[in-house]
Tab-separated table of C-alpha atoms and ligand atoms in Angstrom:
chain	number	residue	atom	x	y	z
A	19	MET	CA	-50.617	-59.747	48.124
A	20	ASN	CA	-54.425	-59.347	47.845
A	21	ALA	CA	-56.730	-62.107	49.053
A	22	GLY	CA	-57.665	-63.052	45.497
A	23	ALA	CA	-54.028	-63.531	44.476
A	24	LYS	CA	-53.396	-65.589	47.629
A	25	LEU	CA	-56.310	-67.885	46.760
A	26	LEU	CA	-55.128	-68.100	43.138
A	27	VAL	CA	-51.649	-69.191	44.268
A	28	ARG	CA	-53.243	-71.817	46.521
A	29	TYR	CA	-55.442	-73.114	43.688
A	30	LEU	CA	-52.490	-73.268	41.285
A	31	ASP	CA	-50.371	-75.176	43.791
A	32	GLU	CA	-53.196	-77.602	44.607
A	33	LEU	CA	-54.042	-78.239	40.932
A	34	ALA	CA	-50.342	-78.796	40.169
A	35	GLN	CA	-50.459	-81.877	42.433
A	36	VAL	CA	-52.992	-83.511	40.088
A	37	THR	CA	-50.759	-85.456	37.707
A	38	ASP	CA	-50.447	-88.669	35.721
A	39	GLU	CA	-46.718	-88.890	36.538
A	40	PRO	CA	-45.818	-88.782	40.268
A	41	GLY	CA	-43.002	-86.326	40.888
A	42	LYS	CA	-43.705	-84.225	37.810
A	43	LEU	CA	-46.731	-82.423	36.364
A	44	THR	CA	-48.204	-84.218	33.366
A	45	ARG	CA	-51.913	-84.208	32.458
A	46	THR	CA	-52.830	-85.443	28.995
A	47	PHE	CA	-56.138	-85.698	27.124
A	48	LEU	CA	-58.849	-87.614	29.064
A	49	SER	CA	-56.261	-89.152	31.397
A	50	PRO	CA	-57.128	-90.134	35.012
A	51	ALA	CA	-55.426	-86.935	36.178
A	52	MET	CA	-57.534	-84.867	33.773
A	53	ARG	CA	-60.675	-86.428	35.253
A	54	ARG	CA	-59.468	-85.479	38.749
A	55	ALA	CA	-58.479	-81.991	37.613
A	56	ASN	CA	-61.946	-81.383	36.157
A	57	ALA	CA	-63.547	-82.546	39.402
A	58	LEU	CA	-61.344	-80.284	41.559
A	59	VAL	CA	-61.806	-77.187	39.393
A	60	ALA	CA	-65.556	-77.865	39.112
A	61	ASP	CA	-65.732	-77.788	42.935
A	62	TRP	CA	-64.076	-74.357	42.924
A	63	MET	CA	-66.428	-73.171	40.188
A	64	ARG	CA	-69.518	-74.305	42.106
A	65	ALA	CA	-68.204	-72.638	45.284
A	66	THR	CA	-68.237	-69.407	43.252
A	67	GLY	CA	-71.832	-69.913	42.158
A	68	LEU	CA	-71.178	-71.277	38.658
A	69	ALA	CA	-73.225	-74.192	37.333
A	70	THR	CA	-70.788	-76.812	35.996
A	71	ARG	CA	-70.903	-79.442	33.282
A	72	GLU	CA	-68.488	-81.460	31.141
A	73	ASP	CA	-69.171	-81.571	27.397
A	74	THR	CA	-68.657	-84.600	25.147
A	75	THR	CA	-65.090	-83.547	24.319
A	76	GLY	CA	-64.162	-83.533	28.024
A	77	ASN	CA	-64.169	-79.732	28.399
A	78	LEU	CA	-65.130	-78.383	31.825
A	79	ILE	CA	-67.644	-75.529	31.587
A	80	GLY	CA	-68.681	-73.289	34.497
A	81	ARG	CA	-71.583	-70.969	33.706
A	82	LEU	CA	-72.828	-67.910	35.599
A	83	GLU	CA	-76.240	-66.804	34.371
A	84	SER	CA	-77.075	-63.104	34.173
A	85	PRO	CA	-79.920	-61.439	36.089
A	86	ALA	CA	-80.761	-60.054	32.622
A	87	GLY	CA	-82.226	-63.496	31.858
A	88	PRO	CA	-81.726	-66.264	29.297
A	89	ARG	CA	-81.567	-63.893	26.327
A	90	ALA	CA	-78.435	-62.235	27.718
A	91	ARG	CA	-75.302	-62.758	25.662
A	92	THR	CA	-72.312	-64.629	27.094
A	93	LEU	CA	-68.720	-63.610	27.776
A	94	LEU	CA	-66.313	-66.552	27.471
A	95	LEU	CA	-63.184	-66.772	29.659
A	96	GLY	CA	-60.818	-69.701	29.998
A	97	SER	CA	-57.836	-71.721	28.836
A	98	HIS	CA	-56.697	-75.356	28.966
A	99	LEU	CA	-56.326	-77.826	31.873
A	100	ASP	CA	-54.077	-80.308	30.070
A	101	THR	CA	-50.299	-79.880	30.241
A	102	VAL	CA	-47.131	-80.891	28.442
A	103	ARG	CA	-44.932	-83.547	30.071
A	104	ASP	CA	-43.089	-82.357	33.182
A	105	ALA	CA	-44.904	-79.033	32.882
A	106	GLY	CA	-45.028	-75.859	34.889
A	107	ARG	CA	-48.091	-75.119	36.996
A	108	PHE	CA	-49.193	-71.907	35.229
A	109	ASP	CA	-49.505	-72.844	31.528
A	110	GLY	CA	-53.258	-73.194	30.918
A	111	ALA	CA	-54.321	-73.533	34.558
A	112	LEU	CA	-53.859	-69.798	35.201
A	113	GLY	CA	-56.407	-68.926	32.513
A	114	VAL	CA	-59.010	-71.228	34.009
A	115	LEU	CA	-58.509	-70.446	37.713
A	116	LEU	CA	-58.032	-66.677	37.562
A	117	PRO	CA	-61.507	-65.980	36.048
A	118	ILE	CA	-63.128	-68.084	38.800
A	119	ILE	CA	-61.523	-65.866	41.444
A	120	ALA	CA	-62.384	-62.709	39.487
A	121	LEU	CA	-66.064	-63.731	39.431
A	122	ALA	CA	-65.936	-64.520	43.170
A	123	GLU	CA	-64.613	-60.987	43.782
A	124	LEU	CA	-67.354	-59.433	41.606
A	125	ARG	CA	-69.939	-61.440	43.562
A	126	ARG	CA	-68.428	-60.203	46.837
A	127	ARG	CA	-68.746	-56.637	45.495
A	128	LYS	CA	-72.368	-57.470	44.549
A	129	VAL	CA	-71.697	-56.468	40.915
A	130	SER	CA	-74.589	-57.541	38.730
A	131	LEU	CA	-73.529	-58.403	35.165
A	132	PRO	CA	-75.833	-57.736	32.170
A	133	PHE	CA	-74.336	-60.774	30.452
A	134	ALA	CA	-73.716	-64.406	31.340
A	135	VAL	CA	-70.158	-65.674	31.794
A	136	GLU	CA	-68.721	-69.086	30.984
A	137	VAL	CA	-65.361	-70.173	32.378
A	138	LEU	CA	-63.871	-72.880	30.129
A	139	GLY	CA	-61.318	-75.518	31.088
A	140	PHE	CA	-60.383	-77.076	27.748
A	141	SER	CA	-59.590	-80.782	27.798
A	142	GLU	CA	-56.744	-80.774	25.318
A	143	GLU	CA	-54.675	-77.883	23.932
A	144	GLU	CA	-51.093	-79.097	23.987
A	145	GLY	CA	-51.379	-81.962	21.509
A	146	VAL	CA	-49.210	-84.254	23.660
A	147	ARG	CA	-51.185	-87.505	23.503
A	148	PHE	CA	-52.358	-87.367	19.885
A	149	ALA	CA	-49.823	-84.974	18.278
A	150	SER	CA	-52.756	-82.836	17.193
A	151	ALA	CA	-53.484	-79.851	19.407
A	152	TYR	CA	-56.691	-77.995	20.344
A	153	LEU	CA	-58.991	-81.046	20.420
A	154	GLY	CA	-60.878	-79.465	23.369
A	155	SER	CA	-61.594	-76.026	21.903
A	156	LYS	CA	-62.240	-77.616	18.493
A	157	GLY	CA	-64.971	-79.712	20.150
A	158	TYR	CA	-66.427	-76.682	21.936
A	159	THR	CA	-66.558	-74.617	18.730
A	160	GLY	CA	-67.873	-77.406	16.493
A	161	GLN	CA	-64.591	-77.574	14.538
A	162	LEU	CA	-63.675	-81.190	15.310
A	163	ARG	CA	-63.555	-83.213	12.091
A	164	ALA	CA	-63.738	-86.950	11.445
A	165	SER	CA	-60.043	-86.747	10.468
A	166	ASP	CA	-59.222	-85.540	14.013
A	167	LEU	CA	-60.865	-88.647	15.479
A	168	GLY	CA	-58.511	-90.989	13.617
A	169	PHE	CA	-55.242	-89.825	15.177
A	170	ALA	CA	-53.720	-92.595	17.314
A	171	ASP	CA	-51.671	-92.319	20.509
A	172	ALA	CA	-48.543	-94.340	21.356
A	173	LYS	CA	-50.716	-97.261	22.523
A	174	GLY	CA	-52.806	-97.285	19.352
A	175	PHE	CA	-55.914	-95.728	20.941
A	176	THR	CA	-57.607	-93.292	18.535
A	177	VAL	CA	-59.138	-89.975	19.588
A	178	ARG	CA	-62.558	-91.520	18.957
A	179	SER	CA	-61.882	-94.590	21.129
A	180	ALA	CA	-60.489	-92.378	23.909
A	181	LEU	CA	-63.603	-90.176	23.838
A	182	GLU	CA	-66.027	-93.105	23.753
A	183	SER	CA	-64.348	-94.970	26.596
A	184	HIS	CA	-64.189	-91.694	28.605
A	185	HIS	CA	-67.933	-91.158	28.358
A	186	GLY	CA	-69.043	-94.790	27.851
A	187	ALA	CA	-71.091	-93.718	24.827
A	188	LEU	CA	-70.748	-93.351	21.080
A	189	PHE	CA	-69.128	-90.043	20.106
A	190	THR	CA	-70.766	-87.782	17.570
A	191	LEU	CA	-69.002	-84.693	16.260
A	192	PRO	CA	-70.304	-81.830	18.413
A	193	LYS	CA	-71.952	-78.673	17.123
A	194	PRO	CA	-70.720	-75.241	18.324
A	195	ALA	CA	-71.612	-74.637	21.986
A	196	HIS	CA	-73.033	-71.211	21.078
A	197	ARG	CA	-74.263	-69.175	18.112
A	198	LYS	CA	-71.892	-66.321	17.197
A	199	ARG	CA	-74.567	-63.710	17.877
A	200	ASP	CA	-75.041	-64.968	21.440
A	201	LEU	CA	-71.427	-64.262	22.391
A	202	LEU	CA	-69.567	-61.127	23.470
A	203	GLY	CA	-66.126	-62.622	22.913
A	204	TYR	CA	-63.459	-64.876	24.406
A	205	VAL	CA	-60.706	-63.559	26.678
A	206	GLU	CA	-57.806	-65.799	27.695
A	207	VAL	CA	-55.349	-64.974	30.458
A	208	HIS	CA	-52.085	-66.847	29.893
A	209	ILE	CA	-48.442	-66.680	30.934
A	210	GLU	CA	-46.307	-65.058	28.245
A	211	GLN	CA	-43.938	-68.023	28.014
A	212	GLY	CA	-41.381	-65.563	26.613
A	213	PRO	CA	-38.991	-62.829	27.832
A	214	VAL	CA	-40.598	-59.571	26.622
A	215	LEU	CA	-42.585	-58.491	29.697
A	216	GLU	CA	-39.633	-59.281	31.942
A	217	VAL	CA	-37.298	-57.196	29.769
A	218	LYS	CA	-39.852	-54.350	29.777
A	219	LYS	CA	-40.324	-54.769	33.565
A	220	LEU	CA	-44.094	-55.106	33.170
A	221	ALA	CA	-46.427	-57.527	34.952
A	222	VAL	CA	-48.934	-57.851	32.091
A	223	GLY	CA	-49.383	-57.044	28.393
A	224	VAL	CA	-52.042	-57.427	25.690
A	225	VAL	CA	-51.582	-59.850	22.799
A	226	THR	CA	-51.774	-58.473	19.236
A	227	ALA	CA	-51.644	-61.727	17.261
A	228	ILE	CA	-50.866	-65.438	17.617
A	229	ALA	CA	-48.340	-67.066	15.291
A	230	GLY	CA	-49.470	-69.611	12.717
A	231	GLN	CA	-48.375	-73.164	13.451
A	232	THR	CA	-47.862	-76.424	11.565
A	233	ARG	CA	-47.152	-79.771	13.242
A	234	ALA	CA	-46.257	-82.904	11.315
A	235	LYS	CA	-45.153	-86.501	11.856
A	236	LEU	CA	-42.178	-87.447	9.657
A	237	LEU	CA	-40.823	-90.917	8.918
A	238	PHE	CA	-37.577	-91.926	7.236
A	239	LYS	CA	-37.279	-95.651	6.415
A	240	GLY	CA	-33.964	-97.314	5.484
A	241	HIS	CA	-32.586	-100.750	6.178
A	242	ALA	CA	-31.329	-102.336	9.383
A	243	GLY	CA	-27.898	-103.909	9.290
A	244	HIS	CA	-24.875	-104.918	11.326
A	245	ALA	CA	-23.146	-101.869	12.826
A	246	GLY	CA	-19.778	-103.593	12.689
A	247	THR	CA	-19.718	-105.183	9.259
A	248	THR	CA	-21.727	-102.834	6.999
A	249	PRO	CA	-19.469	-100.394	5.138
A	250	MET	CA	-20.528	-96.729	5.512
A	251	ASN	CA	-21.176	-96.288	1.783
A	252	LEU	CA	-23.605	-99.215	1.712
A	253	ARG	CA	-25.807	-98.069	4.578
A	254	ARG	CA	-29.388	-96.808	4.441
A	255	ASP	CA	-29.382	-95.228	7.893
A	256	ALA	CA	-32.788	-93.697	8.713
A	257	LEU	CA	-31.623	-91.924	11.847
A	258	ALA	CA	-28.707	-90.271	10.057
A	259	GLY	CA	-31.247	-88.999	7.494
A	260	ALA	CA	-33.521	-87.683	10.270
A	261	ALA	CA	-30.560	-86.015	11.956
A	262	GLU	CA	-29.555	-84.326	8.690
A	263	PHE	CA	-33.152	-83.101	8.237
A	264	THR	CA	-33.268	-81.817	11.845
A	265	LEU	CA	-30.151	-79.726	11.340
A	266	ALA	CA	-31.483	-78.473	7.995
A	267	ALA	CA	-34.730	-77.340	9.661
A	268	GLU	CA	-32.744	-75.603	12.422
A	269	SER	CA	-30.511	-73.782	9.950
A	270	LEU	CA	-33.502	-72.682	7.796
A	271	ALA	CA	-35.157	-71.213	10.921
A	272	LYS	CA	-31.935	-69.507	11.984
A	273	ARG	CA	-31.656	-67.714	8.657
A	274	THR	CA	-35.376	-66.848	8.342
A	275	PRO	CA	-36.369	-63.961	10.681
A	276	GLY	CA	-39.345	-64.867	12.854
A	277	LEU	CA	-39.361	-68.571	11.882
A	278	VAL	CA	-39.014	-71.242	14.594
A	279	ALA	CA	-38.603	-74.951	13.870
A	280	THR	CA	-38.469	-77.728	16.459
A	281	VAL	CA	-38.023	-81.497	16.283
A	282	GLY	CA	-39.351	-82.415	19.719
A	283	THR	CA	-39.831	-86.166	19.548
A	284	MET	CA	-37.796	-88.928	17.860
A	285	SER	CA	-38.234	-92.682	17.960
A	286	VAL	CA	-35.803	-95.114	16.320
A	287	ALA	CA	-36.314	-98.744	15.287
A	288	PRO	CA	-35.201	-101.392	15.871
A	289	GLY	CA	-33.324	-99.409	18.557
A	290	ALA	CA	-30.151	-101.337	19.382
A	291	ALA	CA	-26.668	-99.874	19.666
A	292	ASN	CA	-25.174	-102.368	17.207
A	293	VAL	CA	-27.929	-102.150	14.559
A	294	ILE	CA	-28.118	-99.546	11.813
A	295	PRO	CA	-31.475	-97.704	12.345
A	296	ALA	CA	-34.083	-98.864	9.852
A	297	GLU	CA	-36.705	-96.313	10.905
A	298	ALA	CA	-36.702	-92.833	12.399
A	299	ALA	CA	-40.105	-91.342	13.258
A	300	PHE	CA	-40.097	-87.762	14.507
A	301	SER	CA	-42.161	-84.596	14.900
A	302	LEU	CA	-41.798	-81.153	13.323
A	303	ASP	CA	-43.252	-77.976	14.863
A	304	LEU	CA	-42.972	-74.936	12.559
A	305	ARG	CA	-44.251	-71.425	13.372
A	306	HIS	CA	-44.193	-67.870	12.058
A	307	PRO	CA	-46.343	-64.733	12.543
A	308	ARG	CA	-46.890	-64.584	8.752
A	309	ASP	CA	-48.565	-67.579	7.058
A	310	ALA	CA	-46.870	-67.002	3.674
A	311	VAL	CA	-43.420	-67.319	5.280
A	312	ARG	CA	-44.415	-70.494	7.134
A	313	HIS	CA	-45.904	-72.061	4.005
A	314	HIS	CA	-42.778	-71.257	1.992
A	315	ALA	CA	-40.609	-72.802	4.709
A	316	LEU	CA	-42.769	-75.938	4.630
A	317	ARG	CA	-42.232	-76.285	0.885
A	318	GLN	CA	-38.497	-75.873	1.360
A	319	LEU	CA	-38.367	-78.487	4.125
A	320	ARG	CA	-40.395	-81.017	2.136
A	321	ALA	CA	-37.931	-80.583	-0.757
A	322	THR	CA	-35.005	-80.993	1.651
A	323	ALA	CA	-36.496	-84.215	3.038
A	324	ASP	CA	-36.974	-85.595	-0.477
A	325	ARG	CA	-33.358	-84.781	-1.400
A	326	ILE	CA	-32.057	-86.464	1.758
A	327	ALA	CA	-34.209	-89.540	1.102
A	328	ARG	CA	-33.040	-89.863	-2.513
A	329	ARG	CA	-29.333	-89.457	-1.675
A	330	ARG	CA	-29.484	-91.913	1.229
A	331	LYS	CA	-31.801	-94.377	-0.563
A	332	LEU	CA	-34.458	-93.939	2.145
A	333	SER	CA	-38.218	-93.732	1.839
A	334	PHE	CA	-39.862	-90.687	3.409
A	335	ALA	CA	-43.401	-89.922	4.602
A	336	TRP	CA	-44.826	-86.609	5.917
A	337	THR	CA	-48.192	-86.477	7.762
A	338	THR	CA	-49.457	-83.043	8.741
A	339	THR	CA	-51.255	-83.400	12.069
A	340	GLN	CA	-52.087	-79.732	12.613
A	341	ASP	CA	-52.107	-76.547	10.590
A	342	ASN	CA	-53.356	-73.279	12.113
A	343	ALA	CA	-53.267	-69.903	10.423
A	344	ALA	CA	-51.954	-66.902	12.352
A	345	VAL	CA	-54.760	-65.148	14.263
A	346	THR	CA	-55.111	-61.420	14.930
A	347	CYS	CA	-56.822	-60.529	18.205
A	348	ALA	CA	-60.069	-58.535	17.921
A	349	PRO	CA	-59.165	-54.811	18.049
A	350	ALA	CA	-62.210	-53.680	20.089
A	351	LEU	CA	-61.800	-56.406	22.720
A	352	ALA	CA	-58.031	-55.871	22.858
A	353	ALA	CA	-58.602	-52.128	23.231
A	354	ALA	CA	-60.927	-52.679	26.214
A	355	LEU	CA	-58.375	-55.042	27.767
A	356	THR	CA	-55.633	-52.451	27.135
A	357	ALA	CA	-57.709	-49.771	28.878
A	358	SER	CA	-58.004	-52.047	31.929
A	359	VAL	CA	-54.271	-52.786	31.871
A	360	ARG	CA	-53.582	-49.039	31.792
A	361	THR	CA	-55.994	-48.489	34.714
A	362	VAL	CA	-54.302	-51.144	36.854
A	363	GLN	CA	-50.679	-51.058	35.689
A	364	GLY	CA	-50.435	-47.429	34.583
A	365	CYS	CA	-49.275	-48.371	31.114
A	366	SER	CA	-49.732	-51.255	28.668
A	367	LEU	CA	-47.671	-53.144	26.121
A	368	ALA	CA	-48.925	-54.868	22.958
A	369	LEU	CA	-46.998	-57.992	22.025
A	370	PRO	CA	-47.347	-61.012	19.673
A	371	SER	CA	-47.596	-64.623	20.817
A	372	GLY	CA	-45.168	-67.213	19.451
A	373	ALA	CA	-47.016	-69.837	21.462
A	374	GLY	CA	-50.312	-71.275	20.263
A	375	HIS	CA	-53.427	-70.891	22.406
A	376	ASP	CA	-57.073	-71.966	22.431
A	377	ALA	CA	-57.842	-68.394	21.354
A	378	VAL	CA	-56.662	-69.475	17.883
A	379	VAL	CA	-59.538	-71.953	17.644
A	380	MET	CA	-62.041	-69.754	19.507
A	381	SER	CA	-61.486	-66.943	16.958
A	382	ALA	CA	-63.593	-68.916	14.463
A	383	LEU	CA	-66.589	-68.597	16.796
A	384	THR	CA	-66.158	-65.172	18.439
A	385	PRO	CA	-63.773	-62.193	18.746
A	386	VAL	CA	-60.769	-63.050	20.945
A	387	ALA	CA	-58.327	-61.165	23.156
A	388	MET	CA	-55.482	-62.331	25.394
A	389	LEU	CA	-53.792	-60.974	28.489
A	390	PHE	CA	-50.201	-62.103	29.023
A	391	VAL	CA	-48.626	-62.375	32.473
A	392	ARG	CA	-44.853	-62.041	32.932
A	393	SER	CA	-42.876	-65.303	32.909
A	394	ARG	CA	-39.653	-65.358	34.930
A	395	ALA	CA	-36.754	-65.716	32.459
A	396	GLY	CA	-39.374	-66.312	29.781
A	397	LEU	CA	-39.340	-69.983	30.822
A	398	SER	CA	-42.274	-72.327	30.129
A	399	HIS	CA	-43.000	-75.989	29.346
A	400	HIS	CA	-40.647	-76.565	32.293
A	401	PRO	CA	-41.267	-77.241	36.013
A	402	ASP	CA	-39.493	-73.972	36.908
A	403	GLU	CA	-42.114	-71.934	35.017
A	404	TYR	CA	-43.025	-69.027	37.354
A	405	SER	CA	-45.148	-65.899	37.625
A	406	SER	CA	-45.005	-63.945	40.875
A	407	PRO	CA	-48.027	-63.564	43.190
A	408	ALA	CA	-47.725	-59.776	42.690
A	409	ASP	CA	-48.037	-60.201	38.901
A	410	LEU	CA	-50.934	-62.622	39.395
A	411	GLY	CA	-52.595	-59.938	41.524
A	412	VAL	CA	-52.182	-57.388	38.729
A	413	ALA	CA	-53.676	-59.792	36.189
A	414	LEU	CA	-56.599	-60.494	38.509
A	415	ASP	CA	-57.299	-56.780	38.985
A	416	VAL	CA	-57.100	-56.266	35.217
A	417	LEU	CA	-59.659	-58.990	34.487
A	418	ILE	CA	-62.002	-57.695	37.199
A	419	ASP	CA	-61.712	-54.176	35.783
A	420	PHE	CA	-62.237	-55.514	32.239
A	421	ILE	CA	-65.440	-57.387	33.181
A	422	GLU	CA	-66.799	-54.329	35.001
A	423	ARG	CA	-65.842	-52.147	32.010
A	424	LEU	CA	-67.688	-54.504	29.671
A	425	ALA	CA	-70.723	-54.450	31.999
A	426	ARG	CA	-70.787	-50.663	31.926
A	427	THR	CA	-70.579	-50.474	28.149
A	428	HIS	CA	-72.887	-53.376	27.444
A	429	SER	CA	-76.554	-53.942	27.847
A	430	SER	CA	-77.611	-57.348	26.617
B	504	LIG	O1	-47.222	-75.263	21.863
B	504	LIG	C1	-47.754	-74.209	22.174
B	504	LIG	O2	-47.504	-73.176	21.588
B	504	LIG	C2	-48.729	-74.157	23.304
B	504	LIG	O3	-48.038	-74.204	24.510
B	504	LIG	N1	-49.655	-75.217	23.220
B	505	LIG	MN1	-48.263	-74.961	26.508
B	506	LIG	MN1	-50.913	-72.901	27.086
């Protein structure tokens, strides 16, 4: 294992100890653990010669100026530092830490870059706290909207109140961190979170496109009642309605190639074993590589929910909290990344991403490309998420080769 990969493994392990939930890895938007994570990663950035700052959306930014001067364009690298609940230690963190080590290696080799580099640690990609993902990269690219600031977490804090208490100042919607013409592109290294590279026995691959994604909050409302005395035909059971909808979403996805549907959270009120549920509030996550298929599935599921509500005499509400179109990676940037993969790995593989990534949001500001690293058993969003040090070493060599390749072909 090369020295860079060894250091990367150490960084990943150390960062994985920074959590809001002792005994498991959980770091959510602007939490105490996120503050500590930003501080730790900023130390590593500064040790590599990057100037660090945190923007008003809580993103950590490490910047390496170019000897070519302030007019040089900038290459963006990065990923997210927040995690899902009980997460693995690679999702997001890998894409922030690996570029830091790649830049340290280029400095050791005394490689002078004709462009500046920014390593980005986004403050919120998973959408765990506010059910709306990408708040970090939306802030960085000037795509945060007033409607994003109104989402509330489980304790009733809004995005706006969380941001203002984090910084102790009023929050104003940020402008894009850069002008399009000042950027060379955004490259994100990320674990595949799927089985393809493992099946193909490859350490890394290059992403072709990222699936479109819709997330929504759904609410069925019925009527509480006595579980022992209320006849079945007189009930207005909100949880039974939500369960019927969940199975309908699953069966629609099973019969629609490429569609995935997930109900990941469910809360029931009043929540007693002997009371018929009056309310069932739950989430829907719907994805497909083609937007037309996803939009058609959404129409079908809304109609299904309305039918269930009418038949069970329930009320129903649907709030879309996120809707991202599918994104195609920039061919020229992906081709350069593929050339580096071929140089290091001997061959490359192009594959789509079913998972969402900050690259989706970054694509509005600059061309994007992604490098995937093999995930053992395709497992992710789980503490057993794993990529081997050997594969991490391959990814590191690919990014180093890619940056040098860009430097050769680019004069600012
Ligand atoms: O949910 C996703 O696709 C990503 O892990 N945020
Ligand atoms: Mn994730
Ligand atoms: Mn991720």
